[in-house]
Amino acid sequence: MSVPLYQAKAELFRTLGHPVRIRVLELLQDGPKPVRDLLAMIEVEASNLSQQLAVLRRAGMVTSHRDGPLVMYALSTPDVADLLAAGRRILGSVLTDRDSLLDELRATSGDR
Amino acid sequence: MSVPLYQAKAELFRTLGHPVRIRVLELLQDGPKPVRDLLAMIEVEASNLSQQLAVLRRAGMVTSHRDGPLVMYALSTPDVADLLAAGRRILGSVLTDRDSLLDELRATSGDR
DNA sequence: TTATCACTTGAAGAAATCTTCAACTAGCGC
DNA sequence: GCGCTAGTTGAAGATTTCTTCAAGTGATAA
């Protein structure tokens, strides 16, 4: 028996659990881009970006190929966009809940 | 904006990046459950489950309240289900030619 | 009151992940 | 060949997250 399904799901989500990797995926939603461009849009060192791209590649979420002097990256499936969109929605629900809780806290107890 | 948006997104996904937490959320999709039941369905120690529930609580993904001798947990928003569903879909695309997990995914098609 | 069930908490060592650095490969122009 | 831009890799130390343990709380039953 291989890795259980829920373990694979956890790994999938963990792959998205890094700010640079999230940004890369969001940028690639508009189409393939060379590392060069990603580097210009994300403030991070080249070697660090490369490490994060390797994580995404190993997880099968992006593909890469060399095009002359540049290396191009692309989403391996448009489903990635759905996942990011779902994340955005839930962030909305969860953050507004937290904010209202924070407001309530501020209203009832003195400070802090 | 104190915490950048992409950082908040990364934290959201990282919260899902653990097998036990994934299983808890999937089980709670069917409705609120006491820790007792979760414990019976997930093979993990009580203290470990409690730690993972605390992570989900802090992230605002679940809510809890005491009901007599039991502590009940529930999804804080049904949007969580959407996220899990999107995860399932992308796992299908990404896993296609990786290993037999795909078969398992198709077989249960709902979850677990 | 004592015991028991149902859970939570804090702490500590183990394990995984992140960041950075130095060194490396690949293509291109001279 | 040489130098340059573009990108990758492996390794090491720092940080974060996980798991487990021992001790704790709260409700209820005897």
mmCIF file of C-alpha atoms (C1' of nucleotides) in Angstrom:
data_model
loop_
_atom_site.group_PDB
_atom_site.id
_atom_site.type_symbol
_atom_site.label_atom_id
_atom_site.label_comp_id
_atom_site.label_asym_id
_atom_site.label_seq_id
_atom_site.Cartn_x
_atom_site.Cartn_y
_atom_site.Cartn_z
ATOM 1 C CA MET A 1 0.000 0.000 0.000
ATOM 2 C CA SER A 2 1.352 3.401 -0.934
ATOM 3 C CA VAL A 3 0.925 6.702 0.851
ATOM 4 C CA PRO A 4 -2.675 7.106 2.040
ATOM 5 C CA LEU A 5 -4.876 9.505 0.147
ATOM 6 C CA TYR A 6 -5.249 12.000 2.966
ATOM 7 C CA GLN A 7 -1.480 12.147 3.209
ATOM 8 C CA ALA A 8 -1.262 13.071 -0.478
ATOM 9 C CA LYS A 9 -3.874 15.760 0.077
ATOM 10 C CA ALA A 10 -1.896 17.178 2.983
ATOM 11 C CA GLU A 11 1.234 17.291 0.824
ATOM 12 C CA LEU A 12 -0.649 19.095 -1.909
ATOM 13 C CA PHE A 13 -1.787 21.817 0.476
ATOM 14 C CA ARG A 14 1.596 22.031 2.137
ATOM 15 C CA THR A 15 3.097 22.700 -1.275
ATOM 16 C CA LEU A 16 0.938 25.823 -1.418
ATOM 17 C CA GLY A 17 1.939 26.820 2.094
ATOM 18 C CA HIS A 18 4.655 29.298 1.198
ATOM 19 C CA PRO A 19 4.275 32.957 0.168
ATOM 20 C CA VAL A 20 6.722 32.756 -2.734
ATOM 21 C CA ARG A 21 5.125 29.625 -4.134
ATOM 22 C CA ILE A 22 1.669 31.182 -3.879
ATOM 23 C CA ARG A 23 2.873 34.250 -5.750
ATOM 24 C CA VAL A 24 4.493 32.161 -8.465
ATOM 25 C CA LEU A 25 1.283 30.229 -9.064
ATOM 26 C CA GLU A 26 -0.776 33.410 -9.143
ATOM 27 C CA LEU A 27 1.577 34.998 -11.651
ATOM 28 C CA LEU A 28 1.506 31.892 -13.833
ATOM 29 C CA GLN A 29 -2.285 32.046 -14.001
ATOM 30 C CA ASP A 30 -1.863 34.735 -16.686
ATOM 31 C CA GLY A 31 0.226 32.406 -18.808
ATOM 32 C CA PRO A 32 3.752 30.945 -18.976
ATOM 33 C CA LYS A 33 6.600 33.147 -17.828
ATOM 34 C CA PRO A 34 10.399 32.942 -17.730
ATOM 35 C CA VAL A 35 12.142 32.821 -14.350
ATOM 36 C CA ARG A 36 13.554 36.187 -15.287
ATOM 37 C CA ASP A 37 10.107 37.816 -15.098
ATOM 38 C CA LEU A 38 9.086 36.009 -11.908
ATOM 39 C CA LEU A 39 12.286 37.215 -10.355
ATOM 40 C CA ALA A 40 11.503 40.795 -11.303
ATOM 41 C CA MET A 41 8.019 40.541 -9.768
ATOM 42 C CA ILE A 42 8.859 38.737 -6.529
ATOM 43 C CA GLU A 43 11.437 40.187 -4.193
ATOM 44 C CA VAL A 44 13.520 37.140 -3.466
ATOM 45 C CA GLU A 45 16.981 35.882 -4.375
ATOM 46 C CA ALA A 46 17.412 33.871 -7.541
ATOM 47 C CA SER A 47 18.564 30.778 -5.693
ATOM 48 C CA ASN A 48 15.625 30.962 -3.315
ATOM 49 C CA LEU A 49 13.153 31.292 -6.176
ATOM 50 C CA SER A 50 14.804 28.338 -7.860
ATOM 51 C CA GLN A 51 14.354 26.259 -4.712
ATOM 52 C CA GLN A 52 10.669 27.116 -4.543
ATOM 53 C CA LEU A 53 10.203 26.396 -8.245
ATOM 54 C CA ALA A 54 11.804 23.010 -7.647
ATOM 55 C CA VAL A 55 9.246 22.289 -4.918
ATOM 56 C CA LEU A 56 6.399 23.166 -7.280
ATOM 57 C CA ARG A 57 7.956 21.055 -10.032
ATOM 58 C CA ARG A 58 8.388 18.024 -7.763
ATOM 59 C CA ALA A 59 4.757 18.360 -6.672
ATOM 60 C CA GLY A 60 3.723 18.363 -10.332
ATOM 61 C CA MET A 61 2.028 21.743 -10.143
ATOM 62 C CA VAL A 62 4.199 23.453 -12.749
ATOM 63 C CA THR A 63 6.201 22.395 -15.781
ATOM 64 C CA SER A 64 9.343 23.975 -17.180
ATOM 65 C CA HIS A 65 11.292 23.914 -20.414
ATOM 66 C CA ARG A 66 14.217 25.824 -21.778
ATOM 67 C CA ASP A 67 13.569 28.347 -24.519
ATOM 68 C CA GLY A 68 16.890 29.618 -25.787
ATOM 69 C CA PRO A 69 18.608 31.395 -22.916
ATOM 70 C CA LEU A 70 15.435 31.462 -20.788
ATOM 71 C CA VAL A 71 13.658 28.810 -18.744
ATOM 72 C CA MET A 72 9.889 29.053 -19.057
ATOM 73 C CA TYR A 73 7.459 27.948 -16.364
ATOM 74 C CA ALA A 74 3.760 27.186 -16.692
ATOM 75 C CA LEU A 75 0.937 25.742 -14.601
ATOM 76 C CA SER A 76 0.684 22.030 -15.299
ATOM 77 C CA THR A 77 -3.113 22.253 -15.071
ATOM 78 C CA PRO A 78 -5.630 25.102 -14.971
ATOM 79 C CA ASP A 79 -7.198 23.414 -11.922
ATOM 80 C CA VAL A 80 -4.563 25.214 -9.896
ATOM 81 C CA ALA A 81 -6.477 28.420 -10.515
ATOM 82 C CA ASP A 82 -9.610 26.871 -8.975
ATOM 83 C CA LEU A 83 -7.715 25.977 -5.868
ATOM 84 C CA LEU A 84 -6.326 29.479 -5.512
ATOM 85 C CA ALA A 85 -9.796 30.937 -6.040
ATOM 86 C CA ALA A 86 -11.257 28.642 -3.379
ATOM 87 C CA GLY A 87 -8.481 29.741 -1.054
ATOM 88 C CA ARG A 88 -9.342 33.365 -1.674
ATOM 89 C CA ARG A 89 -13.006 32.746 -0.857
ATOM 90 C CA ILE A 90 -12.323 30.946 2.385
ATOM 91 C CA LEU A 91 -9.829 33.592 3.405
ATOM 92 C CA GLY A 92 -12.647 36.063 3.087
ATOM 93 C CA SER A 93 -14.958 34.088 5.394
ATOM 94 C CA VAL A 94 -12.297 33.325 7.941
ATOM 95 C CA LEU A 95 -10.778 36.803 8.105
ATOM 96 C CA THR A 96 -14.106 38.609 8.468
ATOM 97 C CA ASP A 97 -15.014 36.223 11.275
ATOM 98 C CA ARG A 98 -11.768 37.020 12.985
ATOM 99 C CA ASP A 99 -12.140 40.754 12.463
ATOM 100 C CA SER A 100 -15.617 40.809 13.945
ATOM 101 C CA LEU A 101 -14.335 38.777 16.839
ATOM 102 C CA LEU A 102 -11.566 41.282 17.282
ATOM 103 C CA ASP A 103 -14.042 44.164 17.202
ATOM 104 C CA GLU A 104 -16.166 42.438 19.797
ATOM 105 C CA LEU A 105 -13.161 41.895 21.985
ATOM 106 C CA ARG A 106 -12.173 45.533 21.748
ATOM 107 C CA ALA A 107 -15.719 46.667 22.560
ATOM 108 C CA THR A 108 -16.207 44.557 25.683
ATOM 109 C CA SER A 109 -12.810 44.563 27.334
ATOM 110 C CA GLY A 110 -10.798 47.685 28.058
ATOM 111 C CA ASP A 111 -7.748 47.525 25.872
ATOM 112 C CA ARG A 112 -5.186 45.370 24.186
ATOM 113 C CA MET B 1 -1.952 45.980 5.695
ATOM 114 C CA SER B 2 0.156 44.376 8.411
ATOM 115 C CA VAL B 3 0.390 40.857 7.004
ATOM 116 C CA PRO B 4 0.589 40.743 3.194
ATOM 117 C CA LEU B 5 -2.242 38.954 1.499
ATOM 118 C CA TYR B 6 -0.105 36.242 -0.057
ATOM 119 C CA GLN B 7 1.322 35.500 3.367
ATOM 120 C CA ALA B 8 -2.183 34.985 4.765
ATOM 121 C CA LYS B 9 -2.973 32.685 1.849
ATOM 122 C CA ALA B 10 0.147 30.647 2.498
ATOM 123 C CA GLU B 11 -0.831 30.272 6.153
ATOM 124 C CA LEU B 12 -4.296 29.137 5.168
ATOM 125 C CA PHE B 13 -2.925 26.373 2.953
ATOM 126 C CA ARG B 14 -0.290 25.408 5.462
ATOM 127 C CA THR B 15 -3.055 24.890 7.999
ATOM 128 C CA LEU B 16 -4.431 22.217 5.680
ATOM 129 C CA GLY B 17 -1.006 20.674 5.222
ATOM 130 C CA HIS B 18 -1.314 17.885 7.765
ATOM 131 C CA PRO B 19 -3.004 14.483 7.356
ATOM 132 C CA VAL B 20 -4.824 14.584 10.682
ATOM 133 C CA ARG B 21 -6.145 18.086 10.089
ATOM 134 C CA ILE B 22 -7.366 17.110 6.614
ATOM 135 C CA ARG B 23 -9.197 14.105 8.023
ATOM 136 C CA VAL B 24 -10.814 16.191 10.742
ATOM 137 C CA LEU B 25 -12.129 18.703 8.220
ATOM 138 C CA GLU B 26 -13.419 15.968 5.964
ATOM 139 C CA LEU B 27 -15.220 14.280 8.836
ATOM 140 C CA LEU B 28 -16.748 17.578 9.936
ATOM 141 C CA GLN B 29 -18.221 18.089 6.480
ATOM 142 C CA ASP B 30 -21.000 15.706 7.510
ATOM 143 C CA GLY B 31 -21.866 17.869 10.487
ATOM 144 C CA PRO B 32 -20.577 18.702 13.981
ATOM 145 C CA LYS B 33 -18.904 15.917 15.938
ATOM 146 C CA PRO B 34 -17.511 15.464 19.433
ATOM 147 C CA VAL B 35 -13.767 14.908 19.837
ATOM 148 C CA ARG B 36 -14.696 11.471 21.072
ATOM 149 C CA ASP B 37 -15.986 10.454 17.634
ATOM 150 C CA LEU B 38 -13.092 12.028 15.765
ATOM 151 C CA LEU B 39 -10.747 10.121 18.011
ATOM 152 C CA ALA B 40 -12.506 6.868 17.198
ATOM 153 C CA MET B 41 -12.221 7.547 13.453
ATOM 154 C CA ILE B 42 -8.633 8.792 13.287
ATOM 155 C CA GLU B 43 -5.855 6.675 14.669
ATOM 156 C CA VAL B 44 -3.947 9.208 16.694
ATOM 157 C CA GLU B 45 -3.412 9.942 20.374
ATOM 158 C CA ALA B 46 -5.875 12.208 22.156
ATOM 159 C CA SER B 47 -3.258 14.834 22.929
ATOM 160 C CA ASN B 48 -2.075 14.888 19.345
ATOM 161 C CA LEU B 49 -5.604 15.306 18.022
ATOM 162 C CA SER B 50 -6.134 18.111 20.517
ATOM 163 C CA GLN B 51 -3.018 19.866 19.244
ATOM 164 C CA GLN B 52 -4.235 19.630 15.665
ATOM 165 C CA LEU B 53 -7.707 20.841 16.642
ATOM 166 C CA ALA B 54 -6.067 23.814 18.326
ATOM 167 C CA VAL B 55 -4.274 24.651 15.066
ATOM 168 C CA LEU B 56 -7.569 24.552 13.165
ATOM 169 C CA ARG B 57 -9.234 26.661 15.845
ATOM 170 C CA ARG B 58 -6.487 29.296 15.802
ATOM 171 C CA ALA B 59 -6.752 29.476 12.021
ATOM 172 C CA GLY B 60 -10.496 30.060 12.365
ATOM 173 C CA MET B 61 -11.450 27.001 10.325
ATOM 174 C CA VAL B 62 -13.424 25.253 13.053
ATOM 175 C CA THR B 63 -15.377 26.293 16.136
ATOM 176 C CA SER B 64 -15.868 24.340 19.353
ATOM 177 C CA HIS B 65 -18.173 24.432 22.335
ATOM 178 C CA ARG B 66 -18.776 22.208 25.292
ATOM 179 C CA ASP B 67 -21.963 20.167 25.372
ATOM 180 C CA GLY B 68 -22.190 18.479 28.730
ATOM 181 C CA PRO B 69 -19.238 16.152 29.050
ATOM 182 C CA LEU B 70 -18.358 16.380 25.354
ATOM 183 C CA VAL B 71 -16.637 19.048 23.312
ATOM 184 C CA MET B 72 -18.249 19.524 19.925
ATOM 185 C CA TYR B 73 -16.402 20.711 16.833
ATOM 186 C CA ALA B 74 -17.839 22.127 13.618
ATOM 187 C CA LEU B 75 -16.621 23.784 10.431
ATOM 188 C CA SER B 76 -16.723 27.541 10.902
ATOM 189 C CA THR B 77 -17.826 27.999 7.279
ATOM 190 C CA PRO B 78 -19.060 25.633 4.571
ATOM 191 C CA ASP B 79 -16.479 27.202 2.247
ATOM 192 C CA VAL B 80 -14.028 24.736 3.738
ATOM 193 C CA ALA B 81 -15.811 22.005 1.828
ATOM 194 C CA ASP B 82 -15.196 23.871 -1.441
ATOM 195 C CA LEU B 83 -11.513 24.054 -0.716
ATOM 196 C CA LEU B 84 -11.298 20.350 -0.006
ATOM 197 C CA ALA B 85 -13.233 19.598 -3.186
ATOM 198 C CA ALA B 86 -10.875 21.777 -5.215
ATOM 199 C CA GLY B 87 -7.969 19.935 -3.632
ATOM 200 C CA ARG B 88 -9.463 16.626 -4.665
ATOM 201 C CA ARG B 89 -9.832 17.808 -8.259
ATOM 202 C CA ILE B 90 -6.296 19.060 -8.578
ATOM 203 C CA LEU B 91 -4.937 15.928 -6.981
ATOM 204 C CA GLY B 92 -6.589 14.074 -9.825
ATOM 205 C CA SER B 93 -4.855 16.147 -12.481
ATOM 206 C CA VAL B 94 -1.493 16.165 -10.811
ATOM 207 C CA LEU B 95 -1.374 12.534 -9.837
ATOM 208 C CA THR B 96 -2.453 11.220 -13.225
ATOM 209 C CA ASP B 97 0.752 9.421 -14.094
ATOM 210 C CA ARG B 98 2.446 9.323 -10.747
ATOM 211 C CA ASP B 99 1.125 6.314 -8.869
ATOM 212 C CA SER B 100 -1.892 4.260 -7.950
ATOM 213 C CA LEU B 101 -3.273 6.827 -5.569
ATOM 214 C CA LEU B 102 -5.325 7.974 -8.501
ATOM 215 C CA ASP B 103 -7.258 4.720 -8.443
ATOM 216 C CA GLU B 104 -8.004 5.155 -4.793
ATOM 217 C CA LEU B 105 -9.114 8.692 -5.478
ATOM 218 C CA ARG B 106 -11.514 7.534 -8.155
ATOM 219 C CA ALA B 107 -12.792 4.647 -6.050
ATOM 220 C CA THR B 108 -13.830 6.770 -3.114
ATOM 221 C CA SER B 109 -14.528 9.849 -5.198
ATOM 222 C CA GLY B 110 -16.047 11.423 -2.133
ATOM 223 C CA ASP B 111 -13.375 11.136 0.395
ATOM 224 C CA ARG B 112 -12.174 9.734 3.603
ATOM 225 C "C1'" DT C 1 -15.641 13.440 48.096
ATOM 226 C "C1'" DT C 2 -13.431 10.482 45.152
ATOM 227 C "C1'" DA C 3 -13.214 8.445 40.726
ATOM 228 C "C1'" DT C 4 -13.625 8.514 36.021
ATOM 229 C "C1'" DC C 5 -14.313 10.089 31.425
ATOM 230 C "C1'" DA C 6 -13.354 13.678 28.024
ATOM 231 C "C1'" DC C 7 -10.220 16.765 26.604
ATOM 232 C "C1'" DT C 8 -6.551 20.451 26.824
ATOM 233 C "C1'" DT C 9 -2.118 22.437 27.783
ATOM 234 C "C1'" DG C 10 3.028 23.356 28.032
ATOM 235 C "C1'" DA C 11 7.263 21.729 27.334
ATOM 236 C "C1'" DA C 12 10.979 19.222 25.071
ATOM 237 C "C1'" DG C 13 13.273 16.508 21.749
ATOM 238 C "C1'" DA C 14 12.786 14.925 16.891
ATOM 239 C "C1'" DA C 15 11.868 15.955 12.258
ATOM 240 C "C1'" DA C 16 10.858 18.810 8.435
ATOM 241 C "C1'" DT C 17 11.315 23.141 6.118
ATOM 242 C "C1'" DC C 18 13.589 27.739 4.945
ATOM 243 C "C1'" DT C 19 17.200 30.739 3.679
ATOM 244 C "C1'" DT C 20 21.574 31.573 2.147
ATOM 245 C "C1'" DC C 21 25.996 30.679 0.113
ATOM 246 C "C1'" DA C 22 29.220 28.885 -3.018
ATOM 247 C "C1'" DA C 23 29.742 26.351 -6.922
ATOM 248 C "C1'" DC C 24 27.927 24.640 -10.937
ATOM 249 C "C1'" DT C 25 25.594 24.054 -15.962
ATOM 250 C "C1'" DA C 26 23.618 25.999 -20.425
ATOM 251 C "C1'" DG C 27 23.272 29.212 -24.119
ATOM 252 C "C1'" DC C 28 24.996 33.352 -26.517
ATOM 253 C "C1'" DG C 29 28.130 36.946 -28.375
ATOM 254 C "C1'" DC C 30 32.859 38.201 -29.134
ATOM 255 C "C1'" DG D 1 38.621 30.104 -26.185
ATOM 256 C "C1'" DC D 2 36.532 34.101 -22.770
ATOM 257 C "C1'" DG D 3 33.005 36.551 -20.443
ATOM 258 C "C1'" DC D 4 28.324 37.284 -19.640
ATOM 259 C "C1'" DT D 5 23.387 36.428 -18.554
ATOM 260 C "C1'" DA D 6 20.132 32.921 -16.870
ATOM 261 C "C1'" DG D 7 19.158 29.547 -13.813
ATOM 262 C "C1'" DT D 8 20.098 25.329 -10.825
ATOM 263 C "C1'" DT D 9 22.042 22.558 -7.209
ATOM 264 C "C1'" DG D 10 23.848 20.767 -2.624
ATOM 265 C "C1'" DA D 11 24.935 21.739 1.797
ATOM 266 C "C1'" DA D 12 24.720 24.037 6.335
ATOM 267 C "C1'" DG D 13 22.643 26.541 9.876
ATOM 268 C "C1'" DA D 14 18.425 28.752 11.485
ATOM 269 C "C1'" DT D 15 13.663 28.343 12.123
ATOM 270 C "C1'" DT D 16 9.323 26.068 12.298
ATOM 271 C "C1'" DT D 17 6.431 22.295 12.974
ATOM 272 C "C1'" DC D 18 5.418 17.521 14.942
ATOM 273 C "C1'" DT D 19 4.920 14.123 18.315
ATOM 274 C "C1'" DT D 20 4.838 12.686 22.800
ATOM 275 C "C1'" DC D 21 4.620 12.994 27.713
ATOM 276 C "C1'" DA D 22 3.208 14.517 32.079
ATOM 277 C "C1'" DA D 23 0.158 17.262 34.305
ATOM 278 C "C1'" DG D 24 -3.966 19.886 34.270
ATOM 279 C "C1'" DT D 25 -9.286 21.281 33.848
ATOM 280 C "C1'" DG D 26 -14.344 20.357 33.726
ATOM 281 C "C1'" DA D 27 -18.437 17.582 34.067
ATOM 282 C "C1'" DT D 28 -20.726 13.737 35.950
ATOM 283 C "C1'" DA D 29 -21.489 9.490 38.438
ATOM 284 C "C1'" DA D 30 -20.839 6.679 42.744
#
